[in-house]
Structure formats: C-alpha cells, structure tokens
CSV table of C-alpha atoms in Angstrom, one decimal:
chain,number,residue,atom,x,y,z
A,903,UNK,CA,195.0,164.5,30.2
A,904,UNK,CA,195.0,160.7,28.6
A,905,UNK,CA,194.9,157.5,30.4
A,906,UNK,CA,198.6,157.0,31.5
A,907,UNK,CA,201.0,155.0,29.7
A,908,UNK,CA,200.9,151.9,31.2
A,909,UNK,CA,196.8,151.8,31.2
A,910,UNK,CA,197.6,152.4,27.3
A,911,UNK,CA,200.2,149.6,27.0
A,912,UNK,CA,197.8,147.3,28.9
A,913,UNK,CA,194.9,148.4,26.7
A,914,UNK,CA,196.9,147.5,23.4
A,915,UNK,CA,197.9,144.3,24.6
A,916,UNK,CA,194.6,143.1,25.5
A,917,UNK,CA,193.1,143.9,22.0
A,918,UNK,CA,192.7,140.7,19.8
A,919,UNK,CA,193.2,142.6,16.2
A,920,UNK,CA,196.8,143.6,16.8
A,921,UNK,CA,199.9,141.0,16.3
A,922,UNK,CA,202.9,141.9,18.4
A,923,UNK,CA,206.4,140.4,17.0
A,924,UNK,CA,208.1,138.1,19.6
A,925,UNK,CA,211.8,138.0,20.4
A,926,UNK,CA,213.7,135.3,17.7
A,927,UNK,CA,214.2,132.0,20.0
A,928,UNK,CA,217.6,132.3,22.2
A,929,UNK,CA,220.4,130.4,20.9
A,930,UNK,CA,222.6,130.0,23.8
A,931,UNK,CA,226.0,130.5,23.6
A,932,UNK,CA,228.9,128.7,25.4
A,933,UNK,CA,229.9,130.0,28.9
A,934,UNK,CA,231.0,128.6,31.8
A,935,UNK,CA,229.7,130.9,34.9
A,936,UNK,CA,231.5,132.2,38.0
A,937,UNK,CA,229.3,133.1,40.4
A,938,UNK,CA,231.6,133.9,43.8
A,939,UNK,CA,229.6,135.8,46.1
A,940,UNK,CA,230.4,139.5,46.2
A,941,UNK,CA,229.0,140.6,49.8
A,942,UNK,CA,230.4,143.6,49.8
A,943,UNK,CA,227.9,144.7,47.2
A,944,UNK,CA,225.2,147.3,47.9
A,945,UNK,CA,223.9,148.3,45.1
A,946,UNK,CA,223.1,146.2,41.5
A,947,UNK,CA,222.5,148.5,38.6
A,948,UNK,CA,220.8,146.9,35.5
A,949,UNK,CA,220.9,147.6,31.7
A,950,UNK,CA,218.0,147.6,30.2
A,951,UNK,CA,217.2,145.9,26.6
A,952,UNK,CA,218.7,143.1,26.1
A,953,UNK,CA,219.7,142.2,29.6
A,954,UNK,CA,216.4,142.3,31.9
A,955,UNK,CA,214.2,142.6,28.6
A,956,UNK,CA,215.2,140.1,25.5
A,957,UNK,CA,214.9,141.8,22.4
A,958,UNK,CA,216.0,141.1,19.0
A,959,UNK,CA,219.5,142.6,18.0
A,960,UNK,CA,220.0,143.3,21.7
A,961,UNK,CA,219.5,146.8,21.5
A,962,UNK,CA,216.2,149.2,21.0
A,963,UNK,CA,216.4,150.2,17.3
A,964,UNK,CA,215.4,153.9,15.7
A,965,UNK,CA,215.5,152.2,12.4
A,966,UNK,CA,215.7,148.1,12.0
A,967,UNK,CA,218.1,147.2,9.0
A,968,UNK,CA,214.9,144.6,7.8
A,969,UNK,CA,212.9,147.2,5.8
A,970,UNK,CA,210.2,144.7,5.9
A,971,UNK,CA,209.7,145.7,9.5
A,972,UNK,CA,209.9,148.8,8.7
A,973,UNK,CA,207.1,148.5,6.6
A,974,UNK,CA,204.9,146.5,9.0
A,975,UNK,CA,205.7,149.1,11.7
A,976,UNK,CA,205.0,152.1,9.9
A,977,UNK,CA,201.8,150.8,8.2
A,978,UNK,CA,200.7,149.9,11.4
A,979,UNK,CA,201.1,153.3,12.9
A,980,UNK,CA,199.2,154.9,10.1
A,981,UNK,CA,196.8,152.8,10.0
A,982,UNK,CA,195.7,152.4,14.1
A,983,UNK,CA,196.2,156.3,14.6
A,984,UNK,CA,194.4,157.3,11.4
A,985,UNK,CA,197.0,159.5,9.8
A,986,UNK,CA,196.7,158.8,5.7
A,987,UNK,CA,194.1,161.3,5.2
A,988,UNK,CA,196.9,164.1,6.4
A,989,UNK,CA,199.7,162.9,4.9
A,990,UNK,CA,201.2,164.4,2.0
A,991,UNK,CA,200.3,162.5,-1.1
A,992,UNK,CA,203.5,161.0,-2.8
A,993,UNK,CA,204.2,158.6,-5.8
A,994,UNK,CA,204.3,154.8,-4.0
A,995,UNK,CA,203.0,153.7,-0.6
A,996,UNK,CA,202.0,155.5,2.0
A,997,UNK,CA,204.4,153.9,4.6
A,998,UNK,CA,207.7,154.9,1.9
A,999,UNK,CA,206.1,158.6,2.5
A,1000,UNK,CA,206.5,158.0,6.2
A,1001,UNK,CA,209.6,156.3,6.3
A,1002,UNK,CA,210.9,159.4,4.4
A,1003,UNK,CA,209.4,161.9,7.0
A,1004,UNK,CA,210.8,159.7,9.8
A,1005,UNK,CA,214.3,159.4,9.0
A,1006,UNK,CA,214.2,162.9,7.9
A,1007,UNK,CA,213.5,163.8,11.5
A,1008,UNK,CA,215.4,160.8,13.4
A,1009,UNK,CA,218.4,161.6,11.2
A,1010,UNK,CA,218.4,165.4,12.0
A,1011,UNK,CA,218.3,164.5,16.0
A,1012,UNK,CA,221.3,161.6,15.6
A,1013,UNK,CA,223.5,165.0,14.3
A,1014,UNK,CA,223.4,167.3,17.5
A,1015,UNK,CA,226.5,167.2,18.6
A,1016,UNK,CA,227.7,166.0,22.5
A,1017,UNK,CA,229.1,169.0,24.9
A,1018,UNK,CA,231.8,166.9,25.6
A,1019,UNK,CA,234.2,164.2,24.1
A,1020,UNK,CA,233.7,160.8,24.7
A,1021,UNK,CA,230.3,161.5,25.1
A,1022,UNK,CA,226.9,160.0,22.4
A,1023,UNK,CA,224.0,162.1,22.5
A,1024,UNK,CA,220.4,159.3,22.6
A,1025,UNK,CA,217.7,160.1,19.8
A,1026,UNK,CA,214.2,160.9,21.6
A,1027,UNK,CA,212.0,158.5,20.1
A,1028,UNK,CA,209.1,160.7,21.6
A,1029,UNK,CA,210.5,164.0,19.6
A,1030,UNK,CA,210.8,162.3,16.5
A,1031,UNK,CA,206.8,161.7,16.3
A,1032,UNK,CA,206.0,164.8,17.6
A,1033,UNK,CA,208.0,166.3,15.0
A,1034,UNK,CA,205.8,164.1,12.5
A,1035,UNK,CA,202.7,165.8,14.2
A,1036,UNK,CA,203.1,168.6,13.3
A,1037,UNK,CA,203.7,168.4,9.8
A,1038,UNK,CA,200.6,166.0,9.8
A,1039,UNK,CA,198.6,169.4,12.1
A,1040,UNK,CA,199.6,171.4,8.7
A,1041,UNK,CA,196.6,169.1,7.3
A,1042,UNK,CA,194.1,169.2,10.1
A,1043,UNK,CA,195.6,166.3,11.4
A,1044,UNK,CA,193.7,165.8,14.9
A,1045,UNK,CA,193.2,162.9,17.8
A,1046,UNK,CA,191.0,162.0,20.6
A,1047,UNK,CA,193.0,164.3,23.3
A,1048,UNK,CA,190.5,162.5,26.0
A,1049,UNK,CA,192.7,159.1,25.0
A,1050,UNK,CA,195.9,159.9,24.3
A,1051,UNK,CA,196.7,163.4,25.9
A,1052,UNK,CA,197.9,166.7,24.3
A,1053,UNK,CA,200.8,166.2,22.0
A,1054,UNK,CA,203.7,164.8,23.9
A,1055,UNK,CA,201.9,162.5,26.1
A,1056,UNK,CA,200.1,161.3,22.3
A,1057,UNK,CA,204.0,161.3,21.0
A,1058,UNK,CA,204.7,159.2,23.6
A,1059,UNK,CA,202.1,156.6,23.0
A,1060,UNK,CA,202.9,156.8,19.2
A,1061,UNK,CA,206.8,156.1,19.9
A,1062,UNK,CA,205.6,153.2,22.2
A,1063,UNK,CA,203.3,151.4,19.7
A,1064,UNK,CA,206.3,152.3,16.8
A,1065,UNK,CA,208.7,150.5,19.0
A,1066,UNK,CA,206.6,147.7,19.7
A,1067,UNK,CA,205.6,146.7,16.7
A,1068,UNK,CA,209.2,147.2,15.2
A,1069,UNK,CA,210.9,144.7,17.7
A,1070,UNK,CA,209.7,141.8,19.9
A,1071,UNK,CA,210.4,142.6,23.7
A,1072,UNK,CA,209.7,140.2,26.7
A,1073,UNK,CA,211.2,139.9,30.1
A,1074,UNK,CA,214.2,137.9,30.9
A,1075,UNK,CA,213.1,134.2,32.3
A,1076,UNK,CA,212.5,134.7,35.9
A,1077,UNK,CA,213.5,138.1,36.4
A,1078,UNK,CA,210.9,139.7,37.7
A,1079,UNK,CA,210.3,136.9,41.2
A,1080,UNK,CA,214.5,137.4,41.2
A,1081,UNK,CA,214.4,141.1,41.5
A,1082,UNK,CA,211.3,141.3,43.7
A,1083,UNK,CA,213.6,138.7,46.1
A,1084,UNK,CA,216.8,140.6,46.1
A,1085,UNK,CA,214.5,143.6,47.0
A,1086,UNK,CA,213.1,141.7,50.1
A,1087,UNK,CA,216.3,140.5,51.1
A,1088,UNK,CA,217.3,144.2,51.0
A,1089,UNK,CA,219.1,144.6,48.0
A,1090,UNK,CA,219.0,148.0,46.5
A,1091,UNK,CA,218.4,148.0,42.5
A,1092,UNK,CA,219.0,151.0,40.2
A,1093,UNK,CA,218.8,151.2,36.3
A,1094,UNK,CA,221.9,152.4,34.1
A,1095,UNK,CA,220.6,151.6,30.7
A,1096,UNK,CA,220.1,152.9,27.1
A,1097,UNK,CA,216.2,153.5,27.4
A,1098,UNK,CA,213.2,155.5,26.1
A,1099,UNK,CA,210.3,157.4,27.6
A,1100,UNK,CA,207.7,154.6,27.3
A,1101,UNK,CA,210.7,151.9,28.5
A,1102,UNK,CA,210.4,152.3,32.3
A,1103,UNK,CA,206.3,151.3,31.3
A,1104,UNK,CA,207.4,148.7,29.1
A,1105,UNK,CA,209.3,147.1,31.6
A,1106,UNK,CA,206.3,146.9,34.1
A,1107,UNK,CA,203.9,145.4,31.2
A,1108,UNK,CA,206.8,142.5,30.7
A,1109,UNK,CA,207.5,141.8,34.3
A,1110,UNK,CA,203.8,141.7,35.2
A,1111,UNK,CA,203.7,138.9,33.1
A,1112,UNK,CA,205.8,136.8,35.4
A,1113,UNK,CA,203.8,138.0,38.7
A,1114,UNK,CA,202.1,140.7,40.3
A,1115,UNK,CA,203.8,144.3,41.7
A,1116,UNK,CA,201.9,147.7,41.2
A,1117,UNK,CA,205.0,149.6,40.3
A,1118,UNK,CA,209.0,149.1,39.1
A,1119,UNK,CA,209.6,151.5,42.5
A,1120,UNK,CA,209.0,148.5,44.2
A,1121,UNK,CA,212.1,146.7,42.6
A,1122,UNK,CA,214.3,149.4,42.2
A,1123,UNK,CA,215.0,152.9,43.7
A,1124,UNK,CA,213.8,155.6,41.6
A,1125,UNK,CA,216.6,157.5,42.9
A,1126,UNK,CA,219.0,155.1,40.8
A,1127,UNK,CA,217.5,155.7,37.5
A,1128,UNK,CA,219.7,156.9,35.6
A,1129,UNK,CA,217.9,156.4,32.0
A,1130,UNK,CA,219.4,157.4,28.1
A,1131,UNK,CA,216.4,159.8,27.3
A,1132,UNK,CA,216.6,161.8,30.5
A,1133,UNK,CA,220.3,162.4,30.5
A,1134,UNK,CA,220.0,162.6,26.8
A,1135,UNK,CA,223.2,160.9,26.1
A,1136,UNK,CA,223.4,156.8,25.4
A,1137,UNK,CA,226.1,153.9,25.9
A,1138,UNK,CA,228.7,154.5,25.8
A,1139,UNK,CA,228.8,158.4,26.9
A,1140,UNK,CA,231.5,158.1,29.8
A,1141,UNK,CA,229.3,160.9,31.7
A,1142,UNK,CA,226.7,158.7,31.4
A,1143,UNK,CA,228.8,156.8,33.9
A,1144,UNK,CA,229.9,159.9,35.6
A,1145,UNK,CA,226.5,161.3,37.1
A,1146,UNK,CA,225.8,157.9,38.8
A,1147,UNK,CA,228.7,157.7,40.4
A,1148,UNK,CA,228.6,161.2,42.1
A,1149,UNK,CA,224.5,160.2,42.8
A,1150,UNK,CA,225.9,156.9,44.4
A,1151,UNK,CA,228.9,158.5,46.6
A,1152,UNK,CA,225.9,161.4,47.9
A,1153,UNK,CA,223.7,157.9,49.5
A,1154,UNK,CA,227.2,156.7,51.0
A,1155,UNK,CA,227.8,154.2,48.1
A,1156,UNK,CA,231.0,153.7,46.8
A,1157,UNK,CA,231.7,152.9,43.3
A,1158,UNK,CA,233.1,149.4,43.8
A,1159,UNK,CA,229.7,148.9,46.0
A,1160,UNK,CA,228.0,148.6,43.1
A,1161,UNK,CA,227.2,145.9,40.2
A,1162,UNK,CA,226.6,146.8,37.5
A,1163,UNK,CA,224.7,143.9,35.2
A,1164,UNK,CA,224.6,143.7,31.4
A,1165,UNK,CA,225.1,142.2,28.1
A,1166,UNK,CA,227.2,144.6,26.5
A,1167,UNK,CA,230.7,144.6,27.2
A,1168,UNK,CA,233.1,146.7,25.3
A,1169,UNK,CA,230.4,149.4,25.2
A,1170,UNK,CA,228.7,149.7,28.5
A,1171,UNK,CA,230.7,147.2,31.5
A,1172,UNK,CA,234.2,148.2,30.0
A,1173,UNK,CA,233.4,151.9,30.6
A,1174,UNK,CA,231.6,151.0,33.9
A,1175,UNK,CA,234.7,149.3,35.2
A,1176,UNK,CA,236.6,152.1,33.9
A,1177,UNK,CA,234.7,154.1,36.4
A,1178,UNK,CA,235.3,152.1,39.2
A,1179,UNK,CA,232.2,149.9,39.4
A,1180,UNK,CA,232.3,145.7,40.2
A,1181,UNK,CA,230.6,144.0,36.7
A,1182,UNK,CA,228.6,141.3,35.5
A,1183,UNK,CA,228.5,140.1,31.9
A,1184,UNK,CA,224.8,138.2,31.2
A,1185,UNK,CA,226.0,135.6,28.6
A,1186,UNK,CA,222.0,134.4,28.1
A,1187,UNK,CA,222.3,134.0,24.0
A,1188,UNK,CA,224.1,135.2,21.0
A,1189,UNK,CA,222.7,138.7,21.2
A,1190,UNK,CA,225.8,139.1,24.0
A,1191,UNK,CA,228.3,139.5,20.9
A,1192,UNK,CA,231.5,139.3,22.3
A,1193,UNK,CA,234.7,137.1,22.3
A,1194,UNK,CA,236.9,134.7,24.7
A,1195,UNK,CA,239.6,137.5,24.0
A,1196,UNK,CA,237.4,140.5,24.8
A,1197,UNK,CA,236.3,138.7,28.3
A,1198,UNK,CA,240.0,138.2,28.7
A,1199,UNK,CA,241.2,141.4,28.0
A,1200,UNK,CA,242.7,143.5,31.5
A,1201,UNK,CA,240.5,146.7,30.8
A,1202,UNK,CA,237.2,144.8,30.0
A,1203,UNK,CA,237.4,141.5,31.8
A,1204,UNK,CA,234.0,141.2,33.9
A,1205,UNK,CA,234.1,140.1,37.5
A,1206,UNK,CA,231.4,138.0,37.2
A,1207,UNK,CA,229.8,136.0,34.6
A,1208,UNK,CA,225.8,135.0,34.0
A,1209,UNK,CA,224.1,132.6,31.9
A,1210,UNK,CA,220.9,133.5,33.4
A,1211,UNK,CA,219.4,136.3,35.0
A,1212,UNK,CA,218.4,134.1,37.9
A,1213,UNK,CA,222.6,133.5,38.9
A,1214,UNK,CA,222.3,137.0,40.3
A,1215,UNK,CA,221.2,135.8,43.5
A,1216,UNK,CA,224.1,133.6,44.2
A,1217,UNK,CA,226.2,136.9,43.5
A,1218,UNK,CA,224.7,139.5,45.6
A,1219,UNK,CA,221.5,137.4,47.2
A,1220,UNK,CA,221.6,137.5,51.1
C-alpha cells in the first residue's frame, strides 16, 4: 500500500520544481442577491467545481479544448512518472502519442450507454489511466508500488496530477471558515456534485489553505455524499437526483428541507428543483453562464441567489 492520497497531494504541492496553473482572475458578473432566510432548511447540499472550488470553465475537464494544455499536461505526466521508455514509438512527440492513447480510452468510456433515459453516464478519470497502464505493462512498464500503491491507487494519483496540471483549482474565498461555521451552528452539509476519485482529497488540500480541519467529515456528513464517480452517472442524470432524495427522506429529511447550492442552473438546480429541493444559484463570476431569462424562467427560477459563497450564512446560518 502507498501513502494515501491526500499525503500525495500535499507532497506535490510542497515540491518547488513543479508549476501548478491557477484559476483565470474572476470577472464578476452583475447580480443583485436575495438572501431571505430559509429556517426551515436542514440540510445544504453543495456542487462541487465551480461552486465551492473555482476552476476554469467551471466544470472538471476530460479533455480542455486548449491543446496547449493538453500538451503541458500530458508532457508533464510522462515526464514526473517516467513513462517514455514504454511507450510505443510513433512519428512526432511523445505527448501526440499519448494524447492518441488517452482519447482512445476516455472516448471509449464516454460511449457506454445509461440504464435509463434522462440519465449521463461520468467518465472515470482513474480508469482511463489504468487503461494506459497496461498498455505501457506490455513494455515492462513498472513504478515504485511502496509510493504510489498497486495499480488503481497509482491510477488514481496519475488522474490527480493529470487533472491538476490541466486546470487551475482553488477554494472559493472564505468557504472553508463558512462551512466549518454552519457545521458548529449545527447545519448539516452533504455534497451533490459532478466529481472524481481524487476530488473529495482535492477539496481538503484547497480548504486547508484557508484554515486548519483534519478531514472534509468534519464539514459535511459522509452519509450525504453523493459523488459523479461513485454513482457513475454525472449532471444532469435525473437519478442522480433520485438516490439523494430517497437517502434524505430515510434520516427524516424532506426534499424541500434541503438546499441545494450551485453555479449551474439549467443543468444541475433546474433538475434539483424538479425533484423537489429549495435552490441557490452562486452568481460569483462569468463561469455561472446563464441569463436574466433563464433565472426568470417558472421551471428553473432559483430561490435564492449568491454572489459569494460567504451569503450562505444569512440563508441558512443560525
């Protein structure tokens, strides 16, 4: 077994050779907020990138429409995980060689097919490189198990360091002391986001940067996770919504009990107000790409609006 993820994560981030991309600089947009207490609210849920973590494009990318970063990402990866010598030798450079072994996989996951209508099925980062694995293992491709772990857990660092280097991520501006209050004040906080394996670890590497906490379980309830990668279908999958719902009803939480908090509207709150949850559109920068007529609109209309994470507490605060 490796050192965990998030010893991993802190590891890389200490090291002065490697050069992390940043977020591009918000560019707020114009929004007035309402902020009318909702008391009966138990429960906040959160979305993920782009919402508690700022992130270019708002979203996680599989592949960033920049080829550029492409290119940094994937020469990157070759190049800190030592893979050239077992890579098949092809005309050009060895990250085009990658690139075509990458979307050869990531395409061929993206086609399985969702068990029912209405529903997306999410694209495991983590399978993706273990896919690339072993076609690199046909050429004696080996690592340092005592770092990184057998396969999947070495996947998994792979997709994280991928990611990273692909897109700048950092926390929202003051949400980690605002969820560690609303947690105090008895709060409960769940995740309903489009995520990754490594994104729960991610999360706790970016938060940590605005204070101290050993673990996310201390800011939300584990038992309100309900993640992209694990229930293998992303936004905006109405079971997705579905499964949470039930979960919610079973700890005597009813639907319009909850909050549900996030940048995306017509994809993500729409279908959560569909299912019969309260919502919260975070208008923090142009990433939010919606319209006066969408906010408007009877089935996606939000029933409370954010400019900053930190308006939460005047929501649901106690």
């Amino acid at each position: 077994m490796g050192i965990s993820l998030s010893a991993y994560i802190d590891e890389l981030h200490g090291r002065s050779d490697l050069i992390w991309p940043k977020p591009a600089d918000a560019k707020p947009m114009k929004a007035t907020p309402y902020l009318k207490p909702l008391p009966e609210v138990k429960l906040v849920t959160w979305s993920l990138y782009g919402t508690l973590l700022e992130i270019d494009h708002g979203k996680l990318l599989h592949h960033h429409p920049q080829e550029i970063r492409m290119q940094i990402a994937l020469e990157k990866v070759i190049k800190e995980f030592n893979m050239w010598n077992s890579m098949t030798r092809r005309q050009g450079q060895p990250w085009e060689g990658m690139l075509i072994l990458y979307d050869r996989f990531r395409e061929d996951l993206e086609m399985v097919s969702s068990k029912h209508k209405g529903d997306f099925t999410e694209t495991d980062s983590v399978k993706i490189w273990s896919k690339i694995l072993d076609r690199l293992k046909q050429k004696d491709y080996t690592w340092d198990a005592g770092k990184y772990g057998d396969q999947e857990e070495f996947a998994l660092k792979i997709a994280y360091f991928f990611h990273a280097s692909l897109q700048g991520v950092q926390a929202a501006p003051d949400a980690q002391p605002i969820l560690a209050e609303l947690t105090k004040e008895g709060v409960f906080q769940g995740l309903l986001a489009d995520a990754q394996a490594f994104s729960l670890a991610q999360l706790k590497h970016e938060l940590s940067l605005q204070g101290r906490f050993s673990s996310v379980a201390e800011m939300f309830s584990p038992e309100f996770f309900f993640l992209s990668y694990q229930e293998k279908l992303r936004k905006p999958s109405l079971t997705l919504y579905k499964r949470p719902k039930e979960v919610f009803k079973k700890h005597g939480i009813l639907p319009e009990q909850v909050l549900h908090v996030s940048h995306r509207l017509k994809d993500d709150l729409a279908i959560a107000k569909k299912s019969g949850f309260r919502t919260a559109l975070l208008v923090a920068d142009q990433t939010c790409q919606v319209t006066a007529e969408e906010v408007r609109h009877p089935d996606m209309k939000p029933d409370r609006l954010l400019t900053e994470v930190r308006q939460i507490r005047q929501i649901v605060g106690r």
